[in-house]
CSV table of C-alpha atoms in Angstrom, one decimal:
chain,number,residue,atom,x,y,z
A,1,MET,CA,5.5,9.0,1.9
A,2,ARG,CA,2.9,8.4,-0.8
A,3,ILE,CA,0.1,6.1,0.3
A,4,VAL,CA,-0.7,3.5,-2.4
A,5,VAL,CA,-3.5,1.0,-2.2
A,6,SER,CA,-3.1,-2.1,-4.3
A,7,GLU,CA,-6.1,-4.5,-4.5
A,8,PHE,CA,-7.3,-7.6,-6.3
A,9,MET,CA,-10.8,-6.6,-7.2
A,10,SER,CA,-13.9,-8.2,-8.9
A,11,LEU,CA,-15.8,-6.2,-11.5
A,12,ASP,CA,-18.4,-5.4,-8.9
A,13,GLY,CA,-15.8,-4.0,-6.5
A,14,VAL,CA,-15.3,-6.9,-4.1
A,15,VAL,CA,-11.9,-7.3,-2.6
A,16,GLN,CA,-12.7,-9.9,0.1
A,17,ALA,CA,-10.6,-13.1,0.3
A,18,PRO,CA,-9.0,-13.3,-3.1
A,19,GLY,CA,-6.3,-15.7,-1.9
A,20,GLY,CA,-8.1,-18.7,-0.4
A,21,PRO,CA,-11.3,-20.2,0.8
A,22,LYS,CA,-10.7,-19.6,4.5
A,23,GLU,CA,-9.0,-16.2,4.2
A,24,ASP,CA,-12.1,-14.2,5.2
A,25,THR,CA,-15.5,-15.7,5.4
A,26,ASP,CA,-17.2,-12.7,7.2
A,27,GLY,CA,-20.8,-12.3,6.2
A,28,GLY,CA,-20.9,-15.8,4.9
A,29,PHE,CA,-18.6,-15.0,2.0
A,30,ALA,CA,-18.2,-18.3,0.0
A,31,HIS,CA,-16.0,-17.3,-2.9
A,32,GLY,CA,-12.5,-17.2,-1.3
A,33,GLY,CA,-9.7,-17.8,-3.7
A,34,TRP,CA,-11.6,-16.2,-6.6
A,35,SER,CA,-8.6,-14.5,-8.1
A,36,HIS,CA,-6.6,-17.7,-8.9
A,37,PRO,CA,-8.0,-18.4,-12.3
A,38,PHE,CA,-7.0,-15.0,-13.5
A,39,PHE,CA,-3.5,-14.8,-12.2
A,40,ASP,CA,-0.7,-14.5,-14.6
A,41,PRO,CA,3.0,-14.0,-13.6
A,42,GLU,CA,3.7,-11.2,-16.2
A,43,VAL,CA,0.9,-8.7,-15.7
A,44,VAL,CA,-0.8,-9.5,-12.4
A,45,GLY,CA,2.4,-10.7,-10.8
A,46,GLY,CA,4.3,-7.8,-12.3
A,47,ALA,CA,1.9,-5.3,-10.9
A,48,PHE,CA,2.4,-6.6,-7.4
A,49,ASP,CA,6.1,-6.9,-7.8
A,50,GLY,CA,6.3,-3.3,-9.1
A,51,ALA,CA,4.2,-2.0,-6.2
A,52,LEU,CA,6.3,-3.8,-3.7
A,53,GLY,CA,9.5,-2.6,-5.4
A,54,ALA,CA,8.5,1.1,-5.0
A,55,ALA,CA,7.5,0.7,-1.4
A,56,ASP,CA,9.6,1.7,1.6
A,57,ALA,CA,7.0,0.2,4.0
A,58,LEU,CA,3.8,-1.9,4.1
A,59,LEU,CA,0.6,-1.0,6.0
A,60,PHE,CA,-2.0,-3.5,7.0
A,61,GLY,CA,-5.1,-4.0,9.0
A,62,ARG,CA,-5.0,-6.7,11.6
A,63,ARG,CA,-6.7,-9.5,9.6
A,64,THR,CA,-4.6,-9.0,6.5
A,65,TRP,CA,-1.4,-8.7,8.5
A,66,GLN,CA,-2.2,-12.0,10.3
A,67,THR,CA,-2.8,-13.8,7.0
A,68,MET,CA,0.4,-12.4,5.5
A,69,ALA,CA,2.4,-13.1,8.7
A,70,ALA,CA,1.3,-16.7,8.6
A,71,ALA,CA,2.4,-17.1,5.0
A,72,TRP,CA,5.5,-15.1,4.1
A,73,PRO,CA,8.1,-16.0,6.7
A,74,ALA,CA,8.0,-19.7,5.6
A,75,ARG,CA,8.8,-18.7,2.0
A,76,ALA,CA,12.2,-17.2,2.7
A,77,GLY,CA,14.7,-17.6,-0.2
A,78,ASP,CA,12.3,-16.3,-2.9
A,79,PRO,CA,13.2,-12.7,-3.8
A,80,PHE,CA,9.6,-11.5,-3.4
A,81,ALA,CA,9.2,-13.2,-0.1
A,82,ASP,CA,12.5,-11.9,1.1
A,83,ARG,CA,11.4,-8.4,0.3
A,84,MET,CA,8.1,-8.9,2.1
A,85,ASN,CA,9.9,-10.3,5.1
A,86,SER,CA,12.6,-7.6,5.3
A,87,ILE,CA,10.6,-4.4,4.5
A,88,PRO,CA,9.3,-2.3,7.5
A,89,LYS,CA,5.6,-3.1,8.2
A,90,TYR,CA,2.9,-1.4,10.2
A,91,VAL,CA,-0.3,-3.1,11.4
A,92,VAL,CA,-3.3,-1.2,12.7
A,93,SER,CA,-4.9,-3.1,15.5
A,94,GLY,CA,-6.8,-2.5,18.7
A,95,THR,CA,-6.4,-6.1,19.8
A,96,LEU,CA,-2.9,-7.2,18.9
A,97,GLY,CA,-0.2,-6.6,21.5
A,98,ASP,CA,3.5,-6.0,20.8
A,99,SER,CA,4.2,-9.6,21.8
A,100,ASP,CA,1.9,-10.8,18.9
A,101,LEU,CA,4.1,-9.1,16.3
A,102,THR,CA,6.0,-12.2,15.2
A,103,TRP,CA,6.6,-11.1,11.6
A,104,ALA,CA,10.0,-9.3,11.4
A,105,ASN,CA,10.1,-5.5,11.2
A,106,THR,CA,6.5,-5.0,12.3
A,107,THR,CA,5.3,-1.9,14.3
A,108,ARG,CA,1.8,-1.8,15.8
A,109,ILE,CA,-0.3,1.3,15.4
A,110,PRO,CA,-3.2,1.3,18.0
A,111,GLY,CA,-6.5,1.4,16.2
A,112,ASP,CA,-7.7,4.6,18.0
A,113,GLU,CA,-4.6,6.4,16.8
A,114,ALA,CA,-4.6,5.1,13.3
A,115,VAL,CA,-5.7,8.1,11.2
A,116,ALA,CA,-3.4,10.5,13.1
A,117,ARG,CA,-0.4,8.2,13.0
A,118,ILE,CA,-0.9,7.3,9.3
A,119,ALA,CA,-1.2,11.0,8.5
A,120,GLU,CA,2.2,11.5,10.1
A,121,LEU,CA,3.7,8.8,8.0
A,122,HIS,CA,2.1,10.4,4.9
A,123,LYS,CA,3.9,13.6,5.7
A,124,ALA,CA,7.3,11.8,6.2
A,125,GLU,CA,10.0,11.6,3.6
A,126,GLY,CA,10.4,8.3,1.7
A,127,GLY,CA,9.0,6.1,-1.0
A,128,ASP,CA,5.6,4.5,-1.0
A,129,LEU,CA,3.6,3.2,2.0
A,130,LEU,CA,1.8,0.3,0.4
A,131,ILE,CA,-1.5,-1.2,1.5
A,132,MET,CA,-2.4,-4.6,0.2
A,133,GLY,CA,-5.8,-6.0,1.1
A,134,SER,CA,-7.0,-4.5,4.4
A,135,PRO,CA,-10.3,-3.2,3.0
A,136,THR,CA,-11.6,-1.5,6.2
A,137,LEU,CA,-8.3,0.4,6.5
A,138,ALA,CA,-8.2,1.3,2.8
A,139,ARG,CA,-11.8,2.6,3.0
A,140,THR,CA,-11.0,4.7,6.0
A,141,LEU,CA,-7.9,6.3,4.3
A,142,LEU,CA,-9.9,7.0,1.2
A,143,SER,CA,-12.5,8.7,3.3
A,144,GLU,CA,-9.8,10.8,5.0
A,145,GLY,CA,-8.3,11.8,1.7
A,146,LEU,CA,-4.9,10.1,2.5
A,147,VAL,CA,-4.6,7.9,-0.5
A,148,ASP,CA,-2.3,9.1,-3.3
A,149,GLU,CA,-2.7,6.2,-5.7
A,150,LEU,CA,-5.0,3.2,-6.3
A,151,LYS,CA,-3.6,0.2,-8.2
A,152,LEU,CA,-6.7,-1.9,-8.9
A,153,ILE,CA,-6.2,-5.3,-10.3
A,154,VAL,CA,-9.7,-5.8,-11.7
A,155,MET,CA,-10.6,-9.4,-12.6
A,156,PRO,CA,-13.4,-10.4,-15.0
A,157,VAL,CA,-15.7,-11.9,-12.4
A,158,LEU,CA,-18.8,-10.8,-10.5
A,159,LEU,CA,-19.0,-12.0,-6.9
A,160,GLY,CA,-22.4,-10.6,-5.9
A,161,GLY,CA,-21.4,-9.0,-2.6
A,162,GLY,CA,-18.5,-8.9,-0.2
A,163,LYS,CA,-16.1,-6.3,1.3
A,164,SER,CA,-15.2,-3.3,-0.7
A,165,ILE,CA,-12.6,-0.5,-0.2
A,166,PHE,CA,-14.9,2.2,-1.5
A,167,PRO,CA,-16.5,4.7,1.0
A,168,ALA,CA,-20.3,4.6,1.1
A,169,ASP,CA,-20.6,8.1,2.6
A,170,GLY,CA,-22.2,9.8,-0.4
A,171,GLY,CA,-19.0,11.8,-1.1
A,172,LYS,CA,-17.8,12.3,-4.7
A,173,ARG,CA,-14.1,11.7,-5.3
A,174,THR,CA,-12.9,12.2,-8.9
A,175,LEU,CA,-9.9,10.2,-10.0
A,176,GLU,CA,-7.5,10.3,-12.9
A,177,LEU,CA,-6.7,7.1,-14.8
A,178,VAL,CA,-2.9,7.1,-15.1
A,179,SER,CA,-2.4,3.7,-16.8
A,180,THR,CA,-4.0,0.5,-17.8
A,181,ILE,CA,-2.4,-2.8,-18.6
A,182,THR,CA,-4.5,-5.8,-19.8
A,183,SER,CA,-3.5,-9.4,-19.3
A,184,GLY,CA,-4.3,-12.4,-21.5
A,185,THR,CA,-6.6,-13.6,-18.7
A,186,GLY,CA,-8.8,-10.5,-19.0
A,187,VAL,CA,-7.4,-8.7,-16.0
A,188,ASN,CA,-7.1,-4.9,-16.1
A,189,VAL,CA,-4.4,-3.4,-13.9
A,190,CYS,CA,-5.6,0.2,-13.5
A,191,THR,CA,-3.7,2.9,-11.8
A,192,TYR,CA,-5.7,5.9,-10.5
A,193,ARG,CA,-4.7,9.1,-8.7
A,194,PRO,CA,-6.9,11.8,-7.2
A,195,ALA,CA,-7.8,14.3,-9.9
A,196,THR,CA,-6.0,17.7,-9.4
A,197,ALA,CA,-8.7,19.8,-10.8
């Protein structure tokens, strides 16, 4: 399976809490919901719909999974929500138990086994294994060289700090820009893959 990371991102690389004020306030982050003014159904919505359509499974960190699990089951009847609810899902967690997995079709990956188990999924046949949000997990997989594609939905706003998906380990990782689409709200949907040379 290809591992694809899809993120709402500010110009200064922040991915924290794009969806709402209480989504993730770690570190005193006060800009939750910052993506809303820049959303448009055609380009931004289309990017997410396209990524989900190519996915055979979803992969989350615990916090993002809990946020999604609280939101999507109640939206059944919408085609996007129905796909979110029916697709196989994996959540990496050292604290959730199997009895906590209330969102249909979810499998838990213990935190201490995450890299090895995800590397196995990466080698398996199938479509995309899509990560949305989950910055700590995305950063770990980038560090491990397990990400095949980044779909960055870059919004014209500076947030001045917050969580990022980018490793801060001093390593150089060269990417190839595969495509860019610009929305009328100033969003650039940029698709990158690791450079082959």
